[in-house]
């Protein structure tokens, strides 16, 4: 099947190129466009659409226009594999996705098998690149072990005399992040008072909250997504708890505050340095805002992934897999995320994680010394 698909793609591309010097190049993004994590899919779609518009306005790639396909995996592994196969059938040259690590990892097997470059803007589980399916699998975000190091050492240093609970949603992302945070917190000399897991997608976490309350938990670290973290935080406040909630990059969406309201004030989270504050990103942010597109979270990471690929294609003089991968592996790229390069695993050398605080309905860098 792989040979037939590639032959079909090559034939159709060859016919198109013979008929026109300006044949389209198809790329894609995929993530949770529907479901409880759809706000992240919207971020990725916004960044991808803006990148395609901007690149096409500047003359395209190798003189050819980009066409964007959008896939919805709903952060479900099986659906992600189905989307990957659909995109392979459409002859995409790049997948700027997926979002959830639990989707990116199984989908990467398809992309590697079909010689399609995959650059995730958001999948942080170390296995995505440590055990990557092929040389074209990369990411422009950080890793859970980097994020866990920052979070674990922060918790140990600032809450040494407090009761800390670490919980996770049992997903590749949530459990991976919680495990890394626990590992580094313990290495820094602080033991967790409680370790628990919960099921994503539920609406009532009061039984979990009651356990936390009975254990006098002062700080709750959540390895999971904003929907459940927001409900847990709100329900803690409803039970009269003043427990601080700390989590990771999956809280970089305004939907977190929409769930918590003022109860979310003081929530801390780790995320990479905000690319919106990067001066080189200012014109792109303006265009996103003018188009009514979101600039939060992973919008600019998706934009940057497509930028890096486009620059590699221009240098390679081809959209063929091997020469483009070679350029990605050996070059550096000027993007809205700043200048970066990929290492031998496909990880990026973008600066690591910092802490943010939610207050007044928005998140910004944590300024107060804990």
Tab-separated table of C-alpha atoms in Angstrom:
chain	number	residue	atom	x	y	z
A	1	UNK	CA	0.000	0.000	0.000
A	2	UNK	CA	2.851	2.361	0.861
A	3	UNK	CA	4.419	1.864	-2.575
A	4	UNK	CA	1.097	2.409	-4.323
A	5	UNK	CA	0.404	5.599	-2.367
A	6	UNK	CA	3.861	6.979	-3.087
A	7	UNK	CA	3.613	6.042	-6.750
A	8	UNK	CA	0.242	7.744	-6.990
A	9	UNK	CA	1.546	10.850	-5.236
A	10	UNK	CA	4.654	10.969	-7.426
A	11	UNK	CA	2.602	10.526	-10.596
A	12	UNK	CA	0.067	13.198	-9.707
A	13	UNK	CA	2.803	15.593	-8.611
A	14	UNK	CA	4.754	14.920	-11.788
A	15	UNK	CA	1.697	15.602	-13.972
A	16	UNK	CA	0.964	18.768	-12.053
A	17	UNK	CA	4.522	20.024	-12.361
A	18	UNK	CA	4.543	19.254	-16.057
A	19	UNK	CA	1.398	21.281	-16.525
A	20	UNK	CA	2.343	24.231	-14.384
A	21	UNK	CA	5.391	25.765	-12.782
A	22	UNK	CA	3.215	26.770	-9.868
A	23	UNK	CA	1.763	23.484	-8.609
A	24	UNK	CA	0.518	23.546	-5.060
A	25	UNK	CA	2.341	21.962	-2.125
A	26	UNK	CA	0.017	20.440	0.457
A	27	UNK	CA	0.868	20.581	4.142
A	28	UNK	CA	-1.264	19.872	7.193
A	29	UNK	CA	-1.892	20.429	10.837
A	30	UNK	CA	-3.815	18.059	13.077
A	31	UNK	CA	-4.979	18.135	16.658
A	32	UNK	CA	-8.117	18.278	18.774
A	33	UNK	CA	-10.329	20.402	16.540
A	34	UNK	CA	-13.363	19.090	18.420
A	35	UNK	CA	-13.886	17.776	21.932
A	36	UNK	CA	-12.860	19.056	25.331
A	37	UNK	CA	-9.378	20.129	24.180
A	38	UNK	CA	-10.583	21.921	21.047
A	39	UNK	CA	-9.158	25.251	22.211
A	40	UNK	CA	-5.689	23.841	21.502
A	41	UNK	CA	-6.777	22.682	18.061
A	42	UNK	CA	-7.977	26.229	17.423
A	43	UNK	CA	-4.557	27.544	18.407
A	44	UNK	CA	-2.805	25.215	15.981
A	45	UNK	CA	-5.244	25.923	13.162
A	46	UNK	CA	-4.844	29.687	13.656
A	47	UNK	CA	-1.056	29.482	13.514
A	48	UNK	CA	-1.067	27.187	10.499
A	49	UNK	CA	-3.551	29.272	8.534
A	50	UNK	CA	-1.595	32.461	9.206
A	51	UNK	CA	1.702	30.833	8.254
A	52	UNK	CA	0.288	29.575	4.966
A	53	UNK	CA	-1.233	32.966	4.158
A	54	UNK	CA	1.990	34.816	4.972
A	55	UNK	CA	4.238	32.417	3.056
A	56	UNK	CA	1.953	32.477	0.025
A	57	UNK	CA	1.796	36.276	0.126
A	58	UNK	CA	5.606	36.315	0.013
A	59	UNK	CA	5.708	34.116	-3.078
A	60	UNK	CA	5.174	30.653	-1.658
A	61	UNK	CA	7.782	27.918	-1.327
A	62	UNK	CA	9.988	27.274	-4.351
A	63	UNK	CA	7.558	29.488	-6.236
A	64	UNK	CA	4.640	27.214	-5.387
A	65	UNK	CA	1.623	27.998	-3.208
A	66	UNK	CA	0.947	26.121	-0.003
A	67	UNK	CA	-2.412	24.468	0.588
A	68	UNK	CA	-3.406	23.578	4.149
A	69	UNK	CA	-5.266	20.456	5.245
A	70	UNK	CA	-6.661	20.314	8.795
A	71	UNK	CA	-7.159	17.020	10.614
A	72	UNK	CA	-9.179	16.395	13.764
A	73	UNK	CA	-7.790	13.675	16.040
A	74	UNK	CA	-9.729	14.770	19.174
A	75	UNK	CA	-6.576	13.771	21.114
A	76	UNK	CA	-7.540	10.135	20.543
A	77	UNK	CA	-4.685	7.781	19.520
A	78	UNK	CA	-6.762	5.653	17.145
A	79	UNK	CA	-8.295	8.691	15.494
A	80	UNK	CA	-4.821	10.212	15.168
A	81	UNK	CA	-3.590	7.171	13.227
A	82	UNK	CA	-6.636	7.401	10.966
A	83	UNK	CA	-5.933	11.098	10.358
A	84	UNK	CA	-2.283	10.313	9.594
A	85	UNK	CA	-3.294	7.757	6.991
A	86	UNK	CA	-5.775	10.199	5.457
A	87	UNK	CA	-3.071	12.860	5.230
A	88	UNK	CA	-0.642	10.395	3.668
A	89	UNK	CA	-3.261	9.666	1.029
A	90	UNK	CA	-3.507	13.390	0.303
A	91	UNK	CA	0.226	13.601	-0.342
A	92	UNK	CA	1.154	16.086	2.351
A	93	UNK	CA	4.784	17.170	2.567
A	94	UNK	CA	4.577	18.296	6.205
A	95	UNK	CA	2.479	17.541	9.263
A	96	UNK	CA	2.704	20.446	11.720
A	97	UNK	CA	1.125	18.396	14.491
A	98	UNK	CA	-0.228	16.662	16.447
A	99	UNK	CA	-1.018	18.263	19.811
A	100	UNK	CA	-1.376	15.475	22.395
A	101	UNK	CA	1.654	13.234	22.843
A	102	UNK	CA	-0.703	10.282	22.939
A	103	UNK	CA	-1.700	11.188	19.380
A	104	UNK	CA	1.667	12.261	17.999
A	105	UNK	CA	3.489	9.096	19.036
A	106	UNK	CA	1.289	6.530	17.229
A	107	UNK	CA	0.713	8.854	14.272
A	108	UNK	CA	4.469	9.284	13.868
A	109	UNK	CA	4.744	5.638	12.811
A	110	UNK	CA	2.581	6.425	9.786
A	111	UNK	CA	4.498	9.571	8.862
A	112	UNK	CA	7.848	7.799	9.189
A	113	UNK	CA	6.639	4.905	7.055
A	114	UNK	CA	5.358	7.280	4.366
A	115	UNK	CA	8.411	9.600	4.387
A	116	UNK	CA	6.388	12.569	5.629
A	117	UNK	CA	8.049	15.143	7.872
A	118	UNK	CA	6.256	15.639	11.180
A	119	UNK	CA	7.090	18.651	13.349
A	120	UNK	CA	4.925	18.824	16.449
A	121	UNK	CA	4.388	22.243	17.992
A	122	UNK	CA	3.152	20.829	21.292
A	123	UNK	CA	3.863	17.146	22.048
A	124	UNK	CA	6.208	17.101	25.038
A	125	UNK	CA	6.500	13.421	26.022
A	126	UNK	CA	10.202	12.403	25.759
A	127	UNK	CA	9.320	9.147	23.959
A	128	UNK	CA	8.204	11.134	20.911
A	129	UNK	CA	11.837	11.823	20.017
A	130	UNK	CA	13.776	9.455	22.311
A	131	UNK	CA	12.062	6.535	20.589
A	132	UNK	CA	11.171	8.349	17.402
A	133	UNK	CA	9.872	6.429	14.454
A	134	UNK	CA	12.181	8.005	11.880
A	135	UNK	CA	14.511	10.906	11.065
A	136	UNK	CA	11.731	13.241	9.937
A	137	UNK	CA	10.037	13.297	13.352
A	138	UNK	CA	10.730	16.549	15.247
A	139	UNK	CA	9.213	19.113	17.599
A	140	UNK	CA	9.577	22.833	18.259
A	141	UNK	CA	8.381	22.647	21.878
A	142	UNK	CA	10.213	21.450	24.977
A	143	UNK	CA	10.030	18.086	26.729
A	144	UNK	CA	8.366	16.825	29.885
A	145	UNK	CA	11.704	16.064	31.507
A	146	UNK	CA	12.770	19.683	30.975
A	147	UNK	CA	9.444	20.953	32.264
A	148	UNK	CA	9.439	18.479	35.158
A	149	UNK	CA	12.914	19.584	36.211
A	150	UNK	CA	11.812	23.217	36.469
A	151	UNK	CA	8.578	22.329	38.272
A	152	UNK	CA	10.078	19.740	40.618
A	153	UNK	CA	12.935	21.923	41.786
A	154	UNK	CA	10.571	24.891	42.188
A	155	UNK	CA	8.197	22.882	44.371
A	156	UNK	CA	10.998	21.488	46.523
A	157	UNK	CA	12.574	24.891	47.034
A	158	UNK	CA	9.474	26.958	47.676
A	159	UNK	CA	7.227	24.491	49.508
A	160	UNK	CA	9.693	22.394	51.499
A	161	UNK	CA	7.522	22.549	54.635
A	162	UNK	CA	4.171	22.104	52.855
A	163	UNK	CA	2.054	19.081	51.991
A	164	UNK	CA	2.283	18.503	48.233
A	165	UNK	CA	0.077	16.146	46.229
A	166	UNK	CA	0.893	15.092	42.667
A	167	UNK	CA	-1.950	13.793	40.500
A	168	UNK	CA	-2.203	12.799	36.847
A	169	UNK	CA	-4.870	11.989	34.255
A	170	UNK	CA	-3.203	8.734	33.091
A	171	UNK	CA	-2.516	10.110	29.585
A	172	UNK	CA	0.917	10.015	27.920
A	173	UNK	CA	1.216	13.749	28.514
A	174	UNK	CA	-0.278	14.041	31.988
A	175	UNK	CA	1.345	11.008	33.579
A	176	UNK	CA	4.665	11.704	31.893
A	177	UNK	CA	4.727	15.270	33.189
A	178	UNK	CA	3.650	14.282	36.710
A	179	UNK	CA	6.241	11.497	36.868
A	180	UNK	CA	9.047	13.811	35.776
A	181	UNK	CA	7.987	16.483	38.260
A	182	UNK	CA	7.858	13.939	41.077
A	183	UNK	CA	11.285	12.569	40.113
A	184	UNK	CA	12.980	15.944	40.201
A	185	UNK	CA	11.126	17.103	43.318
A	186	UNK	CA	12.278	14.006	45.184
A	187	UNK	CA	15.827	14.432	43.847
A	188	UNK	CA	15.748	17.917	45.370
A	189	UNK	CA	14.813	16.423	48.740
A	190	UNK	CA	11.019	16.786	48.897
A	191	UNK	CA	8.620	13.830	49.087
A	192	UNK	CA	5.021	14.045	47.929
A	193	UNK	CA	2.399	13.627	50.640
A	194	UNK	CA	-0.049	12.051	48.198
A	195	UNK	CA	0.081	10.497	44.734
A	196	UNK	CA	-3.182	9.939	42.855
A	197	UNK	CA	-4.570	9.536	39.355
A	198	UNK	CA	-7.930	10.622	37.978
A	199	UNK	CA	-10.011	10.002	34.883
A	200	UNK	CA	-10.111	12.738	32.265
A	201	UNK	CA	-13.499	13.895	31.010
A	202	UNK	CA	-15.449	13.686	34.261
A	203	UNK	CA	-17.345	16.642	35.698
A	204	UNK	CA	-17.302	15.873	39.398
A	205	UNK	CA	-13.974	15.544	41.199
A	206	UNK	CA	-15.334	16.204	44.671
A	207	UNK	CA	-14.334	12.768	45.973
A	208	UNK	CA	-10.741	13.469	44.919
A	209	UNK	CA	-10.948	16.951	46.410
A	210	UNK	CA	-12.234	15.497	49.691
A	211	UNK	CA	-9.161	13.228	49.837
A	212	UNK	CA	-6.919	16.213	49.271
A	213	UNK	CA	-8.694	18.157	51.978
A	214	UNK	CA	-8.429	15.317	54.477
A	215	UNK	CA	-4.685	15.122	53.838
A	216	UNK	CA	-4.300	18.883	54.386
A	217	UNK	CA	-2.758	19.363	50.955
A	218	UNK	CA	-1.259	22.842	50.584
A	219	UNK	CA	-0.029	22.524	46.995
A	220	UNK	CA	-1.559	20.364	44.249
A	221	UNK	CA	0.485	19.543	41.157
A	222	UNK	CA	-1.713	18.448	38.250
A	223	UNK	CA	-0.308	16.447	35.364
A	224	UNK	CA	-3.154	16.913	32.906
A	225	UNK	CA	-5.206	19.357	30.877
A	226	UNK	CA	-6.964	22.622	31.641
A	227	UNK	CA	-10.502	21.245	31.620
A	228	UNK	CA	-10.003	18.864	34.535
A	229	UNK	CA	-7.498	21.111	36.326
A	230	UNK	CA	-9.995	23.968	36.178
A	231	UNK	CA	-12.800	21.860	37.629
A	232	UNK	CA	-10.561	20.511	40.391
A	233	UNK	CA	-9.417	24.018	41.310
A	234	UNK	CA	-12.972	25.336	41.384
A	235	UNK	CA	-14.209	22.411	43.445
A	236	UNK	CA	-11.347	22.856	45.920
A	237	UNK	CA	-12.413	26.456	46.443
A	238	UNK	CA	-16.035	25.320	46.798
A	239	UNK	CA	-14.925	23.037	49.635
A	240	UNK	CA	-13.193	25.924	51.370
A	241	UNK	CA	-9.658	24.927	50.427
A	242	UNK	CA	-6.935	27.495	49.815
A	243	UNK	CA	-4.685	24.957	48.104
A	244	UNK	CA	-2.419	26.306	45.370
A	245	UNK	CA	-2.727	24.535	42.019
A	246	UNK	CA	0.426	24.113	39.942
A	247	UNK	CA	0.488	22.542	36.487
A	248	UNK	CA	2.129	22.584	33.070
A	249	UNK	CA	1.766	23.993	29.588
A	250	UNK	CA	-1.701	22.508	28.996
A	251	UNK	CA	-3.125	25.434	30.978
A	252	UNK	CA	-2.091	27.986	28.328
A	253	UNK	CA	-5.635	28.636	27.169
A	254	UNK	CA	-8.209	31.224	28.233
A	255	UNK	CA	-10.625	28.352	28.739
A	256	UNK	CA	-8.895	27.584	32.037
A	257	UNK	CA	-10.116	30.888	33.470
A	258	UNK	CA	-13.517	30.415	31.856
A	259	UNK	CA	-13.850	27.236	33.926
A	260	UNK	CA	-12.438	28.557	37.204
A	261	UNK	CA	-13.415	32.209	37.207
A	262	UNK	CA	-11.779	34.053	40.099
A	263	UNK	CA	-11.110	30.710	41.781
A	264	UNK	CA	-8.233	30.283	39.333
A	265	UNK	CA	-6.328	33.289	40.676
A	266	UNK	CA	-2.860	32.316	41.834
A	267	UNK	CA	-2.639	29.165	39.719
A	268	UNK	CA	0.937	28.591	38.569
A	269	UNK	CA	2.058	26.796	35.419
A	270	UNK	CA	5.184	26.141	33.410
A	271	UNK	CA	5.427	27.063	29.740
A	272	UNK	CA	8.186	28.094	27.363
A	273	UNK	CA	9.008	31.806	27.143
A	274	UNK	CA	5.971	33.497	25.598
A	275	UNK	CA	6.710	33.918	21.868
A	276	UNK	CA	4.224	36.802	21.729
A	277	UNK	CA	6.809	38.854	23.625
A	278	UNK	CA	9.442	38.159	20.993
A	279	UNK	CA	9.920	41.371	18.931
A	280	UNK	CA	10.291	39.439	15.674
A	281	UNK	CA	6.863	37.905	16.260
A	282	UNK	CA	5.102	41.266	16.646
A	283	UNK	CA	4.021	41.627	12.979
A	284	UNK	CA	2.640	38.081	12.957
A	285	UNK	CA	0.771	38.686	16.205
A	286	UNK	CA	-0.738	41.802	14.653
A	287	UNK	CA	-1.878	39.892	11.574
A	288	UNK	CA	-3.339	37.092	13.690
A	289	UNK	CA	-5.276	39.591	15.772
A	290	UNK	CA	-6.432	41.512	12.688
A	291	UNK	CA	-7.757	38.247	11.238
A	292	UNK	CA	-9.584	37.440	14.472
A	293	UNK	CA	-7.316	34.482	15.204
A	294	UNK	CA	-6.016	33.499	18.602
A	295	UNK	CA	-2.388	34.245	19.478
A	296	UNK	CA	-2.277	32.286	22.725
A	297	UNK	CA	-0.587	29.031	23.594
A	298	UNK	CA	0.621	27.050	20.604
A	299	UNK	CA	-0.477	29.343	17.768
A	300	UNK	CA	2.999	30.719	17.189
A	301	UNK	CA	4.614	27.325	17.785
A	302	UNK	CA	2.613	25.934	14.877
A	303	UNK	CA	3.535	28.971	12.802
A	304	UNK	CA	7.218	28.476	13.681
A	305	UNK	CA	7.147	24.783	12.767
A	306	UNK	CA	5.884	25.632	9.289
A	307	UNK	CA	8.420	28.454	8.946
A	308	UNK	CA	11.323	26.123	9.740
A	309	UNK	CA	10.124	23.533	7.249
A	310	UNK	CA	9.639	26.165	4.523
A	311	UNK	CA	13.167	27.497	5.040
A	312	UNK	CA	14.554	23.944	4.864
A	313	UNK	CA	12.685	23.308	1.616
A	314	UNK	CA	14.051	26.495	0.064
A	315	UNK	CA	17.599	25.521	1.023
A	316	UNK	CA	17.111	21.980	-0.258
A	317	UNK	CA	15.584	23.240	-3.494
A	318	UNK	CA	13.083	20.412	-3.219
A	319	UNK	CA	10.168	19.129	-1.156
A	320	UNK	CA	11.615	15.602	-1.258
A	321	UNK	CA	11.903	13.959	2.135
A	322	UNK	CA	15.610	13.182	2.428
A	323	UNK	CA	17.099	16.540	1.333
A	324	UNK	CA	14.614	18.483	3.463
A	325	UNK	CA	15.332	16.333	6.522
A	326	UNK	CA	19.043	16.884	5.956
A	327	UNK	CA	18.495	20.649	5.983
A	328	UNK	CA	16.329	20.437	9.111
A	329	UNK	CA	18.981	18.382	10.894
A	330	UNK	CA	21.900	20.605	9.935
A	331	UNK	CA	20.514	24.132	9.676
A	332	UNK	CA	19.306	26.908	11.927
A	333	UNK	CA	16.045	28.731	11.353
A	334	UNK	CA	14.829	32.282	11.907
A	335	UNK	CA	11.241	32.115	13.118
A	336	UNK	CA	8.650	33.776	15.308
A	337	UNK	CA	10.055	31.617	18.101
A	338	UNK	CA	13.503	33.076	17.582
A	339	UNK	CA	16.463	31.372	15.957
A	340	UNK	CA	16.699	27.665	16.668
A	341	UNK	CA	18.087	24.376	15.419
A	342	UNK	CA	17.272	20.699	15.936
A	343	UNK	CA	19.536	18.161	17.595
A	344	UNK	CA	20.140	14.588	16.476
A	345	UNK	CA	16.940	13.406	18.147
A	346	UNK	CA	14.732	16.047	16.557
A	347	UNK	CA	14.456	18.149	19.704
A	348	UNK	CA	14.817	21.906	19.493
A	349	UNK	CA	17.233	24.179	21.364
A	350	UNK	CA	14.616	26.808	22.234
A	351	UNK	CA	15.054	28.176	25.792
A	352	UNK	CA	13.453	26.047	28.485
A	353	UNK	CA	10.495	26.507	30.766
A	354	UNK	CA	9.554	29.369	33.061
A	355	UNK	CA	6.711	29.907	35.509
A	356	UNK	CA	3.526	31.826	34.784
A	357	UNK	CA	0.724	32.919	37.077
A	358	UNK	CA	-2.999	33.180	36.345
A	359	UNK	CA	-4.658	36.324	37.668
A	360	UNK	CA	-7.328	38.707	36.455
A	361	UNK	CA	-8.364	36.363	33.678
A	362	UNK	CA	-4.950	36.149	31.997
A	363	UNK	CA	-1.575	34.503	32.458
A	364	UNK	CA	1.800	36.218	32.533
A	365	UNK	CA	5.271	35.584	33.878
A	366	UNK	CA	5.453	34.956	37.614
A	367	UNK	CA	7.007	38.092	39.025
A	368	UNK	CA	6.838	37.556	42.776
A	369	UNK	CA	9.627	35.723	44.519
A	370	UNK	CA	8.185	32.699	46.260
